């Protein structure tokens, strides 16, 4: 059965890039089509469904738990040890925050949370 690869397929030790036409046994072809790794040749309408599936893929960090909020990151930073969890730049290490949260974050998210912490410290200092 001829199929059109949607992703890179490895058939009999040879790689076929997306868009390549591959002639394989019918059972294997049906499994690849069912898993949306390929489409039946002549049924290219199946490809847009795969594209829609890609847009429905949850964003990084939102598997079983929702992505951490900036407030979550602020709380995680508060629980870190500055002696071992902060970098030379004086900011908490992204890896340490991720370990505390059990989720991935970006340096930009860390910086945003760090800015909030610094503003709170300034406000606390002015109130005394």
JSON list of N, CA and C in Angstrom, two decimals, residues 8-9 11 16 20 24-25 30 37 55-56 76 79 86 99 105 108-109 117-118 120 125-126:
[
{"chain": "A", "resi": 8, "resn": "UNK", "atom": "N", "xyz": [8.92, 12.13, 9.53]},
{"chain": "A", "resi": 8, "resn": "UNK", "atom": "CA", "xyz": [10.00, 11.29, 9.01]},
{"chain": "A", "resi": 8, "resn": "UNK", "atom": "C", "xyz": [9.74, 9.85, 9.44]},
{"chain": "A", "resi": 9, "resn": "UNK", "atom": "N", "xyz": [9.69, 8.96, 8.46]},
{"chain": "A", "resi": 9, "resn": "UNK", "atom": "CA", "xyz": [9.45, 7.55, 8.71]},
{"chain": "A", "resi": 9, "resn": "UNK", "atom": "C", "xyz": [10.73, 6.77, 8.44]},
{"chain": "A", "resi": 11, "resn": "UNK", "atom": "N", "xyz": [11.66, 3.14, 7.34]},
{"chain": "A", "resi": 11, "resn": "UNK", "atom": "CA", "xyz": [11.11, 1.89, 6.82]},
{"chain": "A", "resi": 11, "resn": "UNK", "atom": "C", "xyz": [12.26, 1.06, 6.27]},
{"chain": "A", "resi": 16, "resn": "UNK", "atom": "N", "xyz": [12.43, 8.28, 5.35]},
{"chain": "A", "resi": 16, "resn": "UNK", "atom": "CA", "xyz": [11.59, 8.96, 4.37]},
{"chain": "A", "resi": 16, "resn": "UNK", "atom": "C", "xyz": [11.09, 10.25, 5.01]},
{"chain": "A", "resi": 20, "resn": "UNK", "atom": "N", "xyz": [7.20, 12.32, 1.42]},
{"chain": "A", "resi": 20, "resn": "UNK", "atom": "CA", "xyz": [7.67, 11.21, 0.59]},
{"chain": "A", "resi": 20, "resn": "UNK", "atom": "C", "xyz": [6.60, 10.14, 0.48]},
{"chain": "A", "resi": 24, "resn": "UNK", "atom": "N", "xyz": [4.53, 0.23, 1.39]},
{"chain": "A", "resi": 24, "resn": "UNK", "atom": "CA", "xyz": [4.78, -0.74, 2.47]},
{"chain": "A", "resi": 24, "resn": "UNK", "atom": "C", "xyz": [3.60, -1.70, 2.58]},
{"chain": "A", "resi": 25, "resn": "UNK", "atom": "N", "xyz": [3.77, -2.74, 3.39]},
{"chain": "A", "resi": 25, "resn": "UNK", "atom": "CA", "xyz": [2.69, -3.72, 3.56]},
{"chain": "A", "resi": 25, "resn": "UNK", "atom": "C", "xyz": [1.47, -3.03, 4.17]},
{"chain": "A", "resi": 30, "resn": "UNK", "atom": "N", "xyz": [-1.63, 0.84, 7.55]},
{"chain": "A", "resi": 30, "resn": "UNK", "atom": "CA", "xyz": [-2.83, 1.18, 8.33]},
{"chain": "A", "resi": 30, "resn": "UNK", "atom": "C", "xyz": [-2.45, 1.67, 9.73]},
{"chain": "A", "resi": 37, "resn": "UNK", "atom": "N", "xyz": [0.84, 9.28, 11.36]},
{"chain": "A", "resi": 37, "resn": "UNK", "atom": "CA", "xyz": [2.22, 9.47, 10.92]},
{"chain": "A", "resi": 37, "resn": "UNK", "atom": "C", "xyz": [2.29, 9.53, 9.41]},
{"chain": "A", "resi": 55, "resn": "UNK", "atom": "N", "xyz": [-1.98, 21.99, 16.42]},
{"chain": "A", "resi": 55, "resn": "UNK", "atom": "CA", "xyz": [-2.36, 23.23, 17.10]},
{"chain": "A", "resi": 55, "resn": "UNK", "atom": "C", "xyz": [-3.09, 22.94, 18.40]},
{"chain": "A", "resi": 56, "resn": "UNK", "atom": "N", "xyz": [-3.64, 21.74, 18.53]},
{"chain": "A", "resi": 56, "resn": "UNK", "atom": "CA", "xyz": [-4.34, 21.38, 19.76]},
{"chain": "A", "resi": 56, "resn": "UNK", "atom": "C", "xyz": [-3.39, 20.85, 20.83]},
{"chain": "A", "resi": 76, "resn": "UNK", "atom": "N", "xyz": [8.16, 30.09, 44.82]},
{"chain": "A", "resi": 76, "resn": "UNK", "atom": "CA", "xyz": [9.26, 29.14, 44.72]},
{"chain": "A", "resi": 76, "resn": "UNK", "atom": "C", "xyz": [10.60, 29.82, 45.02]},
{"chain": "A", "resi": 79, "resn": "UNK", "atom": "N", "xyz": [11.43, 30.26, 48.64]},
{"chain": "A", "resi": 79, "resn": "UNK", "atom": "CA", "xyz": [11.87, 29.06, 49.33]},
{"chain": "A", "resi": 79, "resn": "UNK", "atom": "C", "xyz": [13.28, 28.61, 48.98]},
{"chain": "A", "resi": 86, "resn": "UNK", "atom": "N", "xyz": [21.34, 30.65, 43.85]},
{"chain": "A", "resi": 86, "resn": "UNK", "atom": "CA", "xyz": [21.43, 31.89, 43.10]},
{"chain": "A", "resi": 86, "resn": "UNK", "atom": "C", "xyz": [22.71, 31.89, 42.27]},
{"chain": "A", "resi": 99, "resn": "UNK", "atom": "N", "xyz": [13.21, 23.03, 39.70]},
{"chain": "A", "resi": 99, "resn": "UNK", "atom": "CA", "xyz": [13.23, 21.89, 40.63]},
{"chain": "A", "resi": 99, "resn": "UNK", "atom": "C", "xyz": [12.22, 22.09, 41.75]},
{"chain": "A", "resi": 105, "resn": "UNK", "atom": "N", "xyz": [10.18, 26.56, 33.40]},
{"chain": "A", "resi": 105, "resn": "UNK", "atom": "CA", "xyz": [9.92, 27.99, 33.26]},
{"chain": "A", "resi": 105, "resn": "UNK", "atom": "C", "xyz": [11.02, 28.58, 32.38]},
{"chain": "A", "resi": 108, "resn": "UNK", "atom": "N", "xyz": [12.84, 34.53, 31.24]},
{"chain": "A", "resi": 108, "resn": "UNK", "atom": "CA", "xyz": [11.99, 35.73, 31.24]},
{"chain": "A", "resi": 108, "resn": "UNK", "atom": "C", "xyz": [10.97, 35.66, 32.37]},
{"chain": "A", "resi": 109, "resn": "UNK", "atom": "N", "xyz": [10.39, 34.48, 32.60]},
{"chain": "A", "resi": 109, "resn": "UNK", "atom": "CA", "xyz": [9.44, 34.33, 33.71]},
{"chain": "A", "resi": 109, "resn": "UNK", "atom": "C", "xyz": [10.15, 34.54, 35.04]},
{"chain": "A", "resi": 117, "resn": "UNK", "atom": "N", "xyz": [9.70, 40.55, 43.34]},
{"chain": "A", "resi": 117, "resn": "UNK", "atom": "CA", "xyz": [10.33, 40.37, 44.65]},
{"chain": "A", "resi": 117, "resn": "UNK", "atom": "C", "xyz": [11.15, 41.60, 45.02]},
{"chain": "A", "resi": 118, "resn": "UNK", "atom": "N", "xyz": [11.91, 42.13, 44.08]},
{"chain": "A", "resi": 118, "resn": "UNK", "atom": "CA", "xyz": [12.74, 43.32, 44.34]},
{"chain": "A", "resi": 118, "resn": "UNK", "atom": "C", "xyz": [11.87, 44.52, 44.68]},
{"chain": "A", "resi": 120, "resn": "UNK", "atom": "N", "xyz": [8.87, 44.44, 46.03]},
{"chain": "A", "resi": 120, "resn": "UNK", "atom": "CA", "xyz": [8.31, 44.21, 47.37]},
{"chain": "A", "resi": 120, "resn": "UNK", "atom": "C", "xyz": [9.34, 44.53, 48.44]},
{"chain": "A", "resi": 125, "resn": "UNK", "atom": "N", "xyz": [11.16, 48.21, 52.73]},
{"chain": "A", "resi": 125, "resn": "UNK", "atom": "CA", "xyz": [12.21, 49.07, 53.27]},
{"chain": "A", "resi": 125, "resn": "UNK", "atom": "C", "xyz": [11.73, 50.49, 53.47]},
{"chain": "A", "resi": 126, "resn": "UNK", "atom": "N", "xyz": [10.86, 50.98, 52.61]},
{"chain": "A", "resi": 126, "resn": "UNK", "atom": "CA", "xyz": [10.34, 52.35, 52.72]},
{"chain": "A", "resi": 126, "resn": "UNK", "atom": "C", "xyz": [9.33, 52.48, 53.84]}
]
